[in-house]
């Protein structure tokens, strides 16, 4: 995978802001409006709640990726109820769509560094790490959470770097009405998928409680409807 730099649990591409675990007050639409690429979400067949997460930006302020949520907004960290996994799964049904700008290796705007390329693996990594950030085991001792996340996100990174490996299967889903191939995997925490859209941007998604097999994706005509 060309993009190997990671920030916390967000990873590729190299960014100065993460898109997971952000208080609702900071999830503003402003960053999304600055993106030079189209945002994707679930298509009109989904009739549930839609909500913003946050964008990731490069060192020069260029928007590189971001996520949009659908369904029940999962609790994170201290907000997460200490309920058994099966009960929590019944309560939380969500799908998050990650849009990643397609970019080659390039220098930063200030000329002091290099921004890694983005690929389908970048979308798979962002989706995989995002799923972990929202689904860490509630019975896990909080003192061990960082170690657990480090271990699991390293695994997610390795899986994203091997999309042709045995952990992934193929899945065809509509994107703007056109069937497109995706890499798909499931785990005890939920599912992750990644592919490329007809517009050229990379698309990742993760979720739990909602089957990935019945989803469709589409360009978001007005991102402010998620705010």
Short mmCIF file of C-alpha atoms in Angstrom, two decimals:
data_model
loop_
_atom_site.label_atom_id
_atom_site.label_comp_id
_atom_site.label_asym_id
_atom_site.label_seq_id
_atom_site.Cartn_x
_atom_site.Cartn_y
_atom_site.Cartn_z
CA UNK A 1 0.00 0.00 0.00
CA UNK A 2 1.55 3.27 -1.11
CA UNK A 3 0.15 5.22 1.80
CA UNK A 4 1.80 4.08 4.99
CA UNK A 5 1.80 7.09 7.31
CA UNK A 6 -0.77 6.86 10.08
CA UNK A 7 -2.10 9.34 12.63
CA UNK A 8 -3.68 7.73 15.68
CA UNK A 9 -6.30 5.32 14.39
CA UNK A 10 -6.88 7.15 11.13
CA UNK A 11 -3.84 6.40 9.03
CA UNK A 12 -3.48 7.15 5.38
CA UNK A 13 -3.21 9.73 4.02
CA UNK A 14 -0.97 11.84 6.25
CA UNK A 15 -3.32 14.27 7.99
CA UNK A 16 -3.49 16.88 10.71
CA UNK A 17 -7.05 15.97 11.80
CA UNK A 18 -8.78 12.65 12.43
CA UNK A 19 -12.39 11.86 11.63
CA UNK A 20 -13.33 9.47 14.42
CA UNK A 21 -14.19 10.09 18.04
CA UNK A 22 -14.89 13.78 17.59
CA UNK A 23 -17.43 15.60 19.80
CA UNK A 24 -20.63 16.49 17.93
CA UNK A 25 -20.01 20.22 18.40
CA UNK A 26 -16.91 19.95 16.20
CA UNK A 27 -18.59 18.05 13.40
CA UNK A 28 -19.27 21.03 11.19
CA UNK A 29 -19.97 21.08 7.51
CA UNK A 30 -17.30 23.70 6.73
CA UNK A 31 -14.53 21.21 6.07
CA UNK A 32 -16.71 19.14 3.78
CA UNK A 33 -17.53 22.19 1.69
CA UNK A 34 -13.80 22.80 1.10
CA UNK A 35 -13.22 19.37 -0.44
CA UNK A 36 -12.23 19.37 -4.14
CA UNK A 37 -13.92 15.98 -4.66
CA UNK A 38 -17.51 14.67 -4.33
CA UNK A 39 -18.69 13.14 -1.05
CA UNK A 40 -20.44 9.79 -0.99
CA UNK A 41 -23.09 8.36 1.29
CA UNK A 42 -25.75 5.68 1.20
CA UNK A 43 -28.19 6.11 -1.66
CA UNK A 44 -31.83 7.18 -1.39
CA UNK A 45 -32.95 3.64 -0.52
CA UNK A 46 -31.70 4.32 3.00
CA UNK A 47 -34.36 6.24 4.89
CA UNK A 48 -32.71 6.58 8.30
CA UNK A 49 -30.75 9.28 10.06
CA UNK A 50 -27.67 10.79 8.40
CA UNK A 51 -24.91 12.62 10.28
CA UNK A 52 -21.49 14.18 9.80
CA UNK A 53 -18.25 12.97 11.29
CA UNK A 54 -15.16 15.00 10.41
CA UNK A 55 -12.75 15.48 7.52
CA UNK A 56 -9.02 14.73 7.50
CA UNK A 57 -6.70 17.36 6.02
CA UNK A 58 -3.07 17.39 4.87
CA UNK A 59 -0.38 19.60 6.36
CA UNK A 60 -1.15 22.31 3.79
CA UNK A 61 -4.85 22.32 4.69
CA UNK A 62 -6.12 20.35 1.70
CA UNK A 63 -9.07 18.08 2.51
CA UNK A 64 -7.99 14.49 1.89
CA UNK A 65 -10.79 12.31 3.23
CA UNK A 66 -13.85 12.30 5.45
CA UNK A 67 -16.71 10.19 6.72
CA UNK A 68 -20.49 10.37 6.78
CA UNK A 69 -22.62 8.32 9.18
CA UNK A 70 -25.93 6.57 8.68
CA UNK A 71 -28.24 5.05 11.26
CA UNK A 72 -27.53 5.01 14.99
CA UNK A 73 -24.55 7.10 16.03
CA UNK A 74 -22.38 4.71 18.08
CA UNK A 75 -21.12 5.80 21.49
CA UNK A 76 -17.35 6.16 21.87
CA UNK A 77 -15.03 5.96 24.86
CA UNK A 78 -16.59 7.08 28.16
CA UNK A 79 -19.94 7.64 26.44
CA UNK A 80 -20.18 3.94 25.56
CA UNK A 81 -22.56 2.01 27.80
CA UNK A 82 -21.08 -1.04 29.49
CA UNK A 83 -23.64 -3.43 28.03
CA UNK A 84 -23.08 -6.97 26.73
CA UNK A 85 -22.01 -7.15 23.10
CA UNK A 86 -25.20 -8.78 21.78
CA UNK A 87 -27.42 -6.18 23.46
CA UNK A 88 -25.24 -3.31 22.19
CA UNK A 89 -25.38 -4.71 18.66
CA UNK A 90 -29.17 -4.70 18.77
CA UNK A 91 -29.13 -1.07 19.84
CA UNK A 92 -26.53 0.19 17.38
CA UNK A 93 -27.22 -0.22 13.68
CA UNK A 94 -24.97 1.99 11.61
CA UNK A 95 -22.96 2.30 8.42
CA UNK A 96 -20.19 4.84 7.89
CA UNK A 97 -19.05 5.79 4.39
CA UNK A 98 -15.46 7.01 3.96
CA UNK A 99 -14.60 9.09 0.88
CA UNK A 100 -10.89 9.37 0.02
CA UNK A 101 -9.50 11.72 -2.64
CA UNK A 102 -7.48 9.93 -5.31
CA UNK A 103 -4.01 11.47 -5.14
CA UNK A 104 -0.54 10.49 -6.39
CA UNK A 105 2.64 10.89 -4.36
CA UNK A 106 3.24 14.64 -4.14
CA UNK A 107 5.06 17.29 -2.17
CA UNK A 108 3.37 19.30 0.55
CA UNK A 109 2.30 22.84 -0.21
CA UNK A 110 5.16 24.29 1.84
CA UNK A 111 7.71 22.02 0.16
CA UNK A 112 8.91 20.52 3.43
CA UNK A 113 7.68 16.97 2.95
CA UNK A 114 5.96 14.39 0.79
CA UNK A 115 2.33 13.30 0.91
CA UNK A 116 1.83 9.62 0.22
CA UNK A 117 -0.40 8.35 -2.57
CA UNK A 118 -3.95 7.29 -1.81
CA UNK A 119 -5.31 3.98 -3.11
CA UNK A 120 -8.17 1.56 -2.46
CA UNK A 121 -5.98 0.26 0.38
CA UNK A 122 -6.09 3.73 1.92
CA UNK A 123 -9.89 3.54 2.00
CA UNK A 124 -9.74 0.01 3.44
CA UNK A 125 -7.36 1.14 6.18
CA UNK A 126 -9.44 4.16 7.15
CA UNK A 127 -12.59 2.04 7.24
CA UNK A 128 -10.95 -0.74 9.23
CA UNK A 129 -9.47 1.57 11.84
CA UNK A 130 -12.73 3.52 12.04
CA UNK A 131 -14.65 0.34 12.81
CA UNK A 132 -12.24 -0.47 15.64
CA UNK A 133 -12.58 3.03 17.10
CA UNK A 134 -16.33 2.51 17.40
CA UNK A 135 -16.49 -1.13 18.48
CA UNK A 136 -13.73 -1.84 21.01
CA UNK A 137 -14.97 -4.42 23.56
CA UNK A 138 -16.83 -2.74 26.45
CA UNK A 139 -15.55 -5.35 28.90
CA UNK A 140 -11.96 -4.36 28.11
CA UNK A 141 -10.12 -2.67 30.98
CA UNK A 142 -9.71 0.99 30.00
CA UNK A 143 -6.05 0.81 30.99
CA UNK A 144 -5.54 -1.83 28.29
CA UNK A 145 -7.57 -0.10 25.59
CA UNK A 146 -4.61 1.68 23.95
CA UNK A 147 -2.61 -1.55 23.74
CA UNK A 148 -5.60 -3.37 22.29
CA UNK A 149 -6.21 -0.64 19.70
CA UNK A 150 -2.53 -0.58 18.71
CA UNK A 151 -2.53 -4.32 18.16
CA UNK A 152 -5.82 -4.41 16.28
CA UNK A 153 -5.05 -1.39 14.08
CA UNK A 154 -1.73 -2.94 13.07
CA UNK A 155 -3.73 -5.99 11.99
CA UNK A 156 -6.20 -3.76 10.12
CA UNK A 157 -3.31 -2.04 8.35
CA UNK A 158 -1.80 -5.36 7.30
CA UNK A 159 -5.17 -6.52 5.98
CA UNK A 160 -5.66 -3.29 4.03
CA UNK A 161 -2.24 -3.83 2.47
CA UNK A 162 -3.30 -7.26 1.17
CA UNK A 163 -6.66 -6.77 -0.50
CA UNK A 164 -6.12 -9.85 -2.68
CA UNK A 165 -5.48 -12.00 0.39
CA UNK A 166 -7.76 -14.66 1.90
CA UNK A 167 -9.29 -12.28 4.47
CA UNK A 168 -11.17 -10.46 1.70
CA UNK A 169 -13.96 -11.55 -0.61
CA UNK A 170 -15.53 -9.82 -3.61
CA UNK A 171 -18.82 -7.96 -3.42
CA UNK A 172 -20.63 -5.99 -6.12
CA UNK A 173 -22.67 -2.99 -4.95
CA UNK A 174 -24.28 -0.11 -6.86
CA UNK A 175 -22.50 3.23 -6.89
CA UNK A 176 -24.63 5.93 -8.51
CA UNK A 177 -26.68 3.09 -9.94
CA UNK A 178 -23.71 1.32 -11.55
CA UNK A 179 -22.57 -2.07 -10.13
CA UNK A 180 -18.99 -1.72 -8.86
CA UNK A 181 -16.60 -4.29 -7.36
CA UNK A 182 -15.61 -4.00 -3.71
CA UNK A 183 -13.24 -5.82 -1.39
CA UNK A 184 -15.21 -7.04 1.62
CA UNK A 185 -14.41 -8.66 4.97
CA UNK A 186 -16.22 -9.40 8.19
CA UNK A 187 -14.98 -9.67 11.77
CA UNK A 188 -16.46 -10.01 15.24
CA UNK A 189 -16.67 -6.22 15.34
CA UNK A 190 -18.53 -5.66 12.08
CA UNK A 191 -17.81 -5.44 8.37
CA UNK A 192 -15.45 -3.39 6.18
CA UNK A 193 -15.41 -2.81 2.44
CA UNK A 194 -13.41 -0.73 -0.03
CA UNK A 195 -13.45 0.08 -3.72
CA UNK A 196 -13.22 2.88 -6.28
CA UNK A 197 -16.10 4.97 -7.64
CA UNK A 198 -16.87 5.89 -11.26
CA UNK A 199 -15.77 9.45 -10.39
CA UNK A 200 -12.32 8.18 -9.42
CA UNK A 201 -12.40 8.73 -5.64
CA UNK A 202 -11.80 5.78 -3.35
CA UNK A 203 -14.65 4.58 -1.19
CA UNK A 204 -14.52 2.72 2.10
CA UNK A 205 -17.33 1.75 4.43
CA UNK A 206 -17.81 -0.02 7.74
CA UNK A 207 -20.76 -0.88 9.90
CA UNK A 208 -22.56 -3.18 12.25
CA UNK A 209 -26.18 -4.27 12.59
CA UNK A 210 -26.86 -3.32 8.96
CA UNK A 211 -26.08 -5.83 6.23
CA UNK A 212 -23.54 -4.59 3.69
CA UNK A 213 -25.13 -6.75 1.01
CA UNK A 214 -28.18 -4.53 0.68
CA UNK A 215 -26.38 -1.19 0.54
CA UNK A 216 -25.94 1.21 -2.35
CA UNK A 217 -23.82 4.36 -2.56
CA UNK A 218 -24.35 7.69 -4.28
CA UNK A 219 -22.82 11.13 -4.55
CA UNK A 220 -24.25 13.42 -1.88
CA UNK A 221 -25.94 16.27 -3.70
CA UNK A 222 -26.07 18.56 -0.66
CA UNK A 223 -23.72 17.72 2.18
CA UNK A 224 -25.50 20.22 4.44
CA UNK A 225 -28.39 17.76 4.71
CA UNK A 226 -26.10 15.68 6.95
CA UNK A 227 -25.36 18.56 9.31
#
